[in-house]
XYZ file of C-alpha atoms in Angstrom:
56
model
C 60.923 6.483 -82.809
C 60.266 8.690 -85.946
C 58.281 5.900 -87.584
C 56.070 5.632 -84.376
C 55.277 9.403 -84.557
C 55.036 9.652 -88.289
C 52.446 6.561 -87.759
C 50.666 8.271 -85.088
C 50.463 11.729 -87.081
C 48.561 9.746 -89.833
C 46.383 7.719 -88.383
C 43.064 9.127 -88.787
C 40.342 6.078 -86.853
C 40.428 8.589 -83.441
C 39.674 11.838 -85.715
C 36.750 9.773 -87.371
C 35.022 8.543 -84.231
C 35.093 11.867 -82.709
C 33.609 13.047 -86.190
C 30.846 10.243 -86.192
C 30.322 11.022 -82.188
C 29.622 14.800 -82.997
C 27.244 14.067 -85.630
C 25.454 11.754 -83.121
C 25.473 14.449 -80.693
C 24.162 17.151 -83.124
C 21.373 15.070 -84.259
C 20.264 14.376 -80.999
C 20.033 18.224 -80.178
C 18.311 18.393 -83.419
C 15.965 15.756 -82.087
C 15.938 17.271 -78.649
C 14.683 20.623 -79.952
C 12.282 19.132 -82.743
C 10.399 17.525 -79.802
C 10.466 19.908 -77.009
C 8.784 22.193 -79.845
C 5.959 20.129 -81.489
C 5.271 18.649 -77.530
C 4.473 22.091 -76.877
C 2.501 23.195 -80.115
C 0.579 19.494 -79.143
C -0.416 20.707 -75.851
C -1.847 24.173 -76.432
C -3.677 22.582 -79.601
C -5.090 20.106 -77.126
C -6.106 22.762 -74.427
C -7.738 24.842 -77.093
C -9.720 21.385 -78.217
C -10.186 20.835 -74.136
C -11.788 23.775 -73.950
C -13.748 24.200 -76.913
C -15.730 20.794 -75.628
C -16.092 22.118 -72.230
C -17.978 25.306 -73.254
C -20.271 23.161 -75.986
């Protein structure tokens, strides 16, 4: 029973795929936010260019 425990104490393959799924998850906020950003920086830039053409 001690062996079992002492195994379970050391065994480290759960901590790393909750480490490698919170990376994922960070980078895809990262991603998320990156986006959401230059989509709207894209569309003003593209209204501004709509509406330069429209008064020429």
């Amino acid at each position: 029973m001690l062996r079992a425990i002492t195994k379970f104490v050391r065994d480290e393959e759960g901590a790393t795929a909750v480490e490698y799924g919170l990376m994922a998850a960070l980078i895809a906020a990262v991603i998320v936010g990156v986006v959401t950003t230059l989509g709207q920086n894209l569309s003003t830039t593209f209204d501004s260019i709509a509406t330069s053409i429209k008064g020429s």
